[in-house]
Amino acid sequence: MTPNTHTWRPADGVESVIAWKSALEYNEGPSSLIFSRQGLPSQARTEQQVEMIEKGGYILVDSDSAPEVILIATGSEVELAVKAAAELNASGTATRVVSMPCTNLFDEQDEDYKQLVLPNSVTKRVAIEAAHVDYWHKYVGFGGKVVGMSTFGESAPGGELMKHFGFTVENVIKTVQSL
């Protein structure tokens, strides 16, 4: 990512509003808001979760017990993470979803907040990002994996490309199970 730039990839309208507000208030460098071409569904959130969006990353969906797995997603991939977590939680794998619309802001948070969202005790992590995979390894660690892109220039309808590159609930679950 670009230093001193707040790069936002919002998952829906609510995150878009917070991104816009943050961009207007950020005076130490540029902000970049990257939107999906797809129509994205609104995610259900509590008032507290809405407040946490401005921290750059927050717990969007949590398991009933301590999480065994954390799915980290941004932008249009948040919906995929939420769907995969629903199936994983239903099958007995305690799964948390972290929406991370602005990694720059998340990295600026104090260690207590970062540990609340991404506790070191949970090493089974999968990041889901329809962009370059390398950047996300700092969040998934040595034991985690990234469902993402490692090539450029493919052409086909969007849905076909997403399946081709493994952006499916089935592949996310398979990736989690491989950890």
C-alpha positions as protocol buffer text, in pm:
chain_id: "A"
residue {
  index: 1
  type: MET
  ca { x: 0 y: 0 z: 0 }
}
residue {
  index: 2
  type: THR
  ca { x: 104 y: 359 z: -42 }
}
residue {
  index: 3
  type: PRO
  ca { x: 259 y: 525 z: 267 }
}
residue {
  index: 4
  type: ASN
  ca { x: 60 y: 809 z: 426 }
}
residue {
  index: 5
  type: THR
  ca { x: -242 y: 720 z: 213 }
}
residue {
  index: 6
  type: HIS
  ca { x: -562 y: 591 z: 365 }
}
residue {
  index: 7
  type: THR
  ca { x: -689 y: 332 z: 120 }
}
residue {
  index: 8
  type: TRP
  ca { x: -1051 y: 230 z: 175 }
}
residue {
  index: 9
  type: ARG
  ca { x: -1232 y: -69 z: 22 }
}
residue {
  index: 10
  type: PRO
  ca { x: -1582 y: -48 z: 173 }
}
residue {
  index: 11
  type: ALA
  ca { x: -1809 y: -352 z: 183 }
}
residue {
  index: 12
  type: ASP
  ca { x: -2139 y: -162 z: 162 }
}
residue {
  index: 13
  type: GLY
  ca { x: -2304 y: 176 z: 192 }
}
residue {
  index: 14
  type: VAL
  ca { x: -2243 y: 211 z: 566 }
}
residue {
  index: 15
  type: GLU
  ca { x: -1868 y: 156 z: 530 }
}
residue {
  index: 16
  type: SER
  ca { x: -1873 y: 390 z: 227 }
}
residue {
  index: 17
  type: VAL
  ca { x: -2020 y: 673 z: 437 }
}
residue {
  index: 18
  type: ILE
  ca { x: -1754 y: 624 z: 706 }
}
residue {
  index: 19
  type: ALA
  ca { x: -1480 y: 608 z: 439 }
}
residue {
  index: 20
  type: TRP
  ca { x: -1601 y: 933 z: 283 }
}
residue {
  index: 21
  type: LYS
  ca { x: -1617 y: 1106 z: 622 }
}
residue {
  index: 22
  type: SER
  ca { x: -1268 y: 979 z: 711 }
}
residue {
  index: 23
  type: ALA
  ca { x: -1127 y: 1096 z: 377 }
}
residue {
  index: 24
  type: LEU
  ca { x: -1264 y: 1446 z: 436 }
}
residue {
  index: 25
  type: GLU
  ca { x: -1114 y: 1458 z: 785 }
}
residue {
  index: 26
  type: TYR
  ca { x: -770 y: 1311 z: 698 }
}
residue {
  index: 27
  type: ASN
  ca { x: -524 y: 1601 z: 657 }
}
residue {
  index: 28
  type: GLU
  ca { x: -189 y: 1420 z: 657 }
}
residue {
  index: 29
  type: GLY
  ca { x: -205 y: 1269 z: 311 }
}
residue {
  index: 30
  type: PRO
  ca { x: -439 y: 1152 z: 40 }
}
residue {
  index: 31
  type: SER
  ca { x: -724 y: 906 z: 76 }
}
residue {
  index: 32
  type: SER
  ca { x: -830 y: 657 z: -183 }
}
residue {
  index: 33
  type: LEU
  ca { x: -1180 y: 510 z: -190 }
}
residue {
  index: 34
  type: ILE
  ca { x: -1203 y: 196 z: -400 }
}
residue {
  index: 35
  type: PHE
  ca { x: -1554 y: 82 z: -478 }
}
residue {
  index: 36
  type: SER
  ca { x: -1682 y: -240 z: -628 }
}
residue {
  index: 37
  type: ARG
  ca { x: -1869 y: -244 z: -956 }
}
residue {
  index: 38
  type: GLN
  ca { x: -2112 y: -500 z: -814 }
}
residue {
  index: 39
  type: GLY
  ca { x: -2416 y: -401 z: -613 }
}
residue {
  index: 40
  type: LEU
  ca { x: -2323 y: -515 z: -261 }
}
residue {
  index: 41
  type: PRO
  ca { x: -2576 y: -604 z: 7 }
}
residue {
  index: 42
  type: SER
  ca { x: -2584 y: -413 z: 332 }
}
residue {
  index: 43
  type: GLN
  ca { x: -2433 y: -596 z: 627 }
}
residue {
  index: 44
  type: ALA
  ca { x: -2615 y: -609 z: 959 }
}
residue {
  index: 45
  type: ARG
  ca { x: -2431 y: -416 z: 1230 }
}
residue {
  index: 46
  type: THR
  ca { x: -2483 y: -291 z: 1581 }
}
residue {
  index: 47
  type: GLU
  ca { x: -2431 y: 76 z: 1665 }
}
residue {
  index: 48
  type: GLN
  ca { x: -2101 y: -18 z: 1829 }
}
residue {
  index: 49
  type: GLN
  ca { x: -1982 y: -194 z: 1512 }
}
residue {
  index: 50
  type: VAL
  ca { x: -2066 y: 114 z: 1305 }
}
residue {
  index: 51
  type: GLU
  ca { x: -1849 y: 321 z: 1542 }
}
residue {
  index: 52
  type: MET
  ca { x: -1561 y: 73 z: 1501 }
}
residue {
  index: 53
  type: ILE
  ca { x: -1553 y: 108 z: 1120 }
}
residue {
  index: 54
  type: GLU
  ca { x: -1347 y: 425 z: 1156 }
}
residue {
  index: 55
  type: LYS
  ca { x: -1074 y: 218 z: 1323 }
}
residue {
  index: 56
  type: GLY
  ca { x: -1011 y: 54 z: 984 }
}
residue {
  index: 57
  type: GLY
  ca { x: -1093 y: -302 z: 1091 }
}
residue {
  index: 58
  type: TYR
  ca { x: -1352 y: -447 z: 1324 }
}
residue {
  index: 59
  type: ILE
  ca { x: -1539 y: -763 z: 1417 }
}
residue {
  index: 60
  type: LEU
  ca { x: -1840 y: -784 z: 1187 }
}
residue {
  index: 61
  type: VAL
  ca { x: -1954 y: -1138 z: 1276 }
}
residue {
  index: 62
  type: ASP
  ca { x: -1844 y: -1331 z: 1581 }
}
residue {
  index: 63
  type: SER
  ca { x: -1893 y: -1686 z: 1694 }
}
residue {
  index: 64
  type: ASP
  ca { x: -2085 y: -1779 z: 2008 }
}
residue {
  index: 65
  type: SER
  ca { x: -1764 y: -1909 z: 2167 }
}
residue {
  index: 66
  type: ALA
  ca { x: -1399 y: -1812 z: 2135 }
}
residue {
  index: 67
  type: PRO
  ca { x: -1311 y: -1816 z: 1765 }
}
residue {
  index: 68
  type: GLU
  ca { x: -1110 y: -2104 z: 1622 }
}
residue {
  index: 69
  type: VAL
  ca { x: -1081 y: -1932 z: 1284 }
}
residue {
  index: 70
  type: ILE
  ca { x: -1076 y: -1570 z: 1170 }
}
residue {
  index: 71
  type: LEU
  ca { x: -1179 y: -1469 z: 818 }
}
residue {
  index: 72
  type: ILE
  ca { x: -1048 y: -1124 z: 721 }
}
residue {
  index: 73
  type: ALA
  ca { x: -1205 y: -955 z: 421 }
}
residue {
  index: 74
  type: THR
  ca { x: -1243 y: -621 z: 252 }
}
residue {
  index: 75
  type: GLY
  ca { x: -1476 y: -471 z: -4 }
}
residue {
  index: 76
  type: SER
  ca { x: -1689 y: -708 z: -207 }
}
residue {
  index: 77
  type: GLU
  ca { x: -1528 y: -1011 z: -41 }
}
residue {
  index: 78
  type: VAL
  ca { x: -1687 y: -933 z: 297 }
}
residue {
  index: 79
  type: GLU
  ca { x: -2016 y: -1085 z: 180 }
}
residue {
  index: 80
  type: LEU
  ca { x: -1831 y: -1404 z: 83 }
}
residue {
  index: 81
  type: ALA
  ca { x: -1662 y: -1418 z: 424 }
}
residue {
  index: 82
  type: VAL
  ca { x: -1997 y: -1374 z: 602 }
}
residue {
  index: 83
  type: LYS
  ca { x: -2154 y: -1656 z: 400 }
}
residue {
  index: 84
  type: ALA
  ca { x: -1858 y: -1889 z: 460 }
}
residue {
  index: 85
  type: ALA
  ca { x: -1860 y: -1808 z: 833 }
}
residue {
  index: 86
  type: ALA
  ca { x: -2231 y: -1890 z: 856 }
}
residue {
  index: 87
  type: GLU
  ca { x: -2163 y: -2237 z: 716 }
}
residue {
  index: 88
  type: LEU
  ca { x: -1852 y: -2289 z: 929 }
}
residue {
  index: 89
  type: ASN
  ca { x: -2031 y: -2179 z: 1248 }
}
residue {
  index: 90
  type: ALA
  ca { x: -2329 y: -2404 z: 1163 }
}
residue {
  index: 91
  type: SER
  ca { x: -2094 y: -2700 z: 1123 }
}
residue {
  index: 92
  type: GLY
  ca { x: -1928 y: -2638 z: 1461 }
}
residue {
  index: 93
  type: THR
  ca { x: -1619 y: -2436 z: 1363 }
}
residue {
  index: 94
  type: ALA
  ca { x: -1628 y: -2116 z: 1570 }
}
residue {
  index: 95
  type: THR
  ca { x: -1557 y: -1849 z: 1308 }
}
residue {
  index: 96
  type: ARG
  ca { x: -1512 y: -1472 z: 1333 }
}
residue {
  index: 97
  type: VAL
  ca { x: -1536 y: -1232 z: 1039 }
}
residue {
  index: 98
  type: VAL
  ca { x: -1324 y: -918 z: 1046 }
}
residue {
  index: 99
  type: SER
  ca { x: -1411 y: -650 z: 794 }
}
residue {
  index: 100
  type: MET
  ca { x: -1099 y: -447 z: 722 }
}
residue {
  index: 101
  type: PRO
  ca { x: -1195 y: -161 z: 492 }
}
residue {
  index: 102
  type: CYS
  ca { x: -882 y: 46 z: 571 }
}
residue {
  index: 103
  type: THR
  ca { x: -569 y: -143 z: 676 }
}
residue {
  index: 104
  type: ASN
  ca { x: -376 y: 183 z: 720 }
}
residue {
  index: 105
  type: LEU
  ca { x: -612 y: 295 z: 997 }
}
residue {
  index: 106
  type: PHE
  ca { x: -624 y: -49 z: 1156 }
}
residue {
  index: 107
  type: ASP
  ca { x: -244 y: -53 z: 1176 }
}
residue {
  index: 108
  type: GLU
  ca { x: -253 y: 283 z: 1360 }
}
residue {
  index: 109
  type: GLN
  ca { x: -471 y: 145 z: 1643 }
}
residue {
  index: 110
  type: ASP
  ca { x: -325 y: 58 z: 1982 }
}
residue {
  index: 111
  type: GLU
  ca { x: -215 y: -297 z: 2049 }
}
residue {
  index: 112
  type: ASP
  ca { x: -510 y: -369 z: 2280 }
}
residue {
  index: 113
  type: TYR
  ca { x: -760 y: -295 z: 2004 }
}
residue {
  index: 114
  type: LYS
  ca { x: -568 y: -496 z: 1744 }
}
residue {
  index: 115
  type: GLN
  ca { x: -555 y: -790 z: 1988 }
}
residue {
  index: 116
  type: LEU
  ca { x: -929 y: -761 z: 2051 }
}
residue {
  index: 117
  type: VAL
  ca { x: -998 y: -791 z: 1678 }
}
residue {
  index: 118
  type: LEU
  ca { x: -716 y: -1026 z: 1576 }
}
residue {
  index: 119
  type: PRO
  ca { x: -598 y: -1208 z: 1891 }
}
residue {
  index: 120
  type: ASN
  ca { x: -260 y: -1378 z: 1860 }
}
residue {
  index: 121
  type: SER
  ca { x: -414 y: -1689 z: 2014 }
}
residue {
  index: 122
  type: VAL
  ca { x: -611 y: -1751 z: 1693 }
}
residue {
  index: 123
  type: THR
  ca { x: -357 y: -1860 z: 1433 }
}
residue {
  index: 124
  type: LYS
  ca { x: -603 y: -2013 z: 1189 }
}
residue {
  index: 125
  type: ARG
  ca { x: -671 y: -1713 z: 967 }
}
residue {
  index: 126
  type: VAL
  ca { x: -779 y: -1668 z: 608 }
}
residue {
  index: 127
  type: ALA
  ca { x: -779 y: -1333 z: 430 }
}
residue {
  index: 128
  type: ILE
  ca { x: -1009 y: -1296 z: 130 }
}
residue {
  index: 129
  type: GLU
  ca { x: -913 y: -1021 z: -114 }
}
residue {
  index: 130
  type: ALA
  ca { x: -969 y: -999 z: -490 }
}
residue {
  index: 131
  type: ALA
  ca { x: -638 y: -822 z: -528 }
}
residue {
  index: 132
  type: HIS
  ca { x: -274 y: -904 z: -463 }
}
residue {
  index: 133
  type: VAL
  ca { x: -221 y: -1172 z: -196 }
}
residue {
  index: 134
  type: ASP
  ca { x: 119 y: -1073 z: -54 }
}
residue {
  index: 135
  type: TYR
  ca { x: 0 y: -775 z: 149 }
}
residue {
  index: 136
  type: TRP
  ca { x: -240 y: -987 z: 356 }
}
residue {
  index: 137
  type: HIS
  ca { x: 21 y: -1222 z: 498 }
}
residue {
  index: 138
  type: LYS
  ca { x: 101 y: -969 z: 771 }
}
residue {
  index: 139
  type: TYR
  ca { x: -251 y: -1030 z: 907 }
}
residue {
  index: 140
  type: VAL
  ca { x: -280 y: -1406 z: 859 }
}
residue {
  index: 141
  type: GLY
  ca { x: 72 y: -1490 z: 981 }
}
residue {
  index: 142
  type: PHE
  ca { x: 282 y: -1792 z: 893 }
}
residue {
  index: 143
  type: GLY
  ca { x: 1 y: -2037 z: 966 }
}
residue {
  index: 144
  type: GLY
  ca { x: -268 y: -1859 z: 768 }
}
residue {
  index: 145
  type: LYS
  ca { x: -365 y: -1842 z: 403 }
}
residue {
  index: 146
  type: VAL
  ca { x: -493 y: -1586 z: 156 }
}
residue {
  index: 147
  type: VAL
  ca { x: -764 y: -1641 z: -103 }
}
residue {
  index: 148
  type: GLY
  ca { x: -664 y: -1378 z: -356 }
}
residue {
  index: 149
  type: MET
  ca { x: -517 y: -1297 z: -693 }
}
residue {
  index: 150
  type: SER
  ca { x: -166 y: -1377 z: -809 }
}
residue {
  index: 151
  type: THR
  ca { x: -217 y: -1303 z: -1179 }
}
residue {
  index: 152
  type: PHE
  ca { x: -359 y: -1019 z: -1387 }
}
residue {
  index: 153
  type: GLY
  ca { x: -534 y: -984 z: -1720 }
}
residue {
  index: 154
  type: GLU
  ca { x: -797 y: -1257 z: -1723 }
}
residue {
  index: 155
  type: SER
  ca { x: -1115 y: -1171 z: -1908 }
}
residue {
  index: 156
  type: ALA
  ca { x: -1460 y: -1322 z: -1861 }
}
residue {
  index: 157
  type: PRO
  ca { x: -1788 y: -1233 z: -1689 }
}
residue {
  index: 158
  type: GLY
  ca { x: -1724 y: -1139 z: -1325 }
}
residue {
  index: 159
  type: GLY
  ca { x: -1903 y: -1438 z: -1173 }
}
residue {
  index: 160
  type: GLU
  ca { x: -1703 y: -1682 z: -1384 }
}
residue {
  index: 161
  type: LEU
  ca { x: -1375 y: -1515 z: -1289 }
}
residue {
  index: 162
  type: MET
  ca { x: -1464 y: -1526 z: -920 }
}
residue {
  index: 163
  type: LYS
  ca { x: -1526 y: -1902 z: -943 }
}
residue {
  index: 164
  type: HIS
  ca { x: -1211 y: -1951 z: -1154 }
}
residue {
  index: 165
  type: PHE
  ca { x: -995 y: -1780 z: -891 }
}
residue {
  index: 166
  type: GLY
  ca { x: -1159 y: -1955 z: -594 }
}
residue {
  index: 167
  type: PHE
  ca { x: -1379 y: -1677 z: -459 }
}
residue {
  index: 168
  type: THR
  ca { x: -1651 y: -1919 z: -353 }
}
residue {
  index: 169
  type: VAL
  ca { x: -1791 y: -2025 z: -18 }
}
residue {
  index: 170
  type: GLU
  ca { x: -1677 y: -2381 z: -93 }
}
residue {
  index: 171
  type: ASN
  ca { x: -1317 y: -2273 z: -156 }
}
residue {
  index: 172
  type: VAL
  ca { x: -1303 y: -2052 z: 153 }
}
residue {
  index: 173
  type: ILE
  ca { x: -1428 y: -2344 z: 365 }
}
residue {
  index: 174
  type: LYS
  ca { x: -1178 y: -2579 z: 198 }
}
residue {
  index: 175
  type: THR
  ca { x: -901 y: -2328 z: 270 }
}
residue {
  index: 176
  type: VAL
  ca { x: -1005 y: -2305 z: 635 }
}
residue {
  index: 177
  type: GLN
  ca { x: -1013 y: -2684 z: 662 }
}
residue {
  index: 178
  type: SER
  ca { x: -659 y: -2704 z: 520 }
}
residue {
  index: 179
  type: LEU
  ca { x: -519 y: -2503 z: 811 }
}
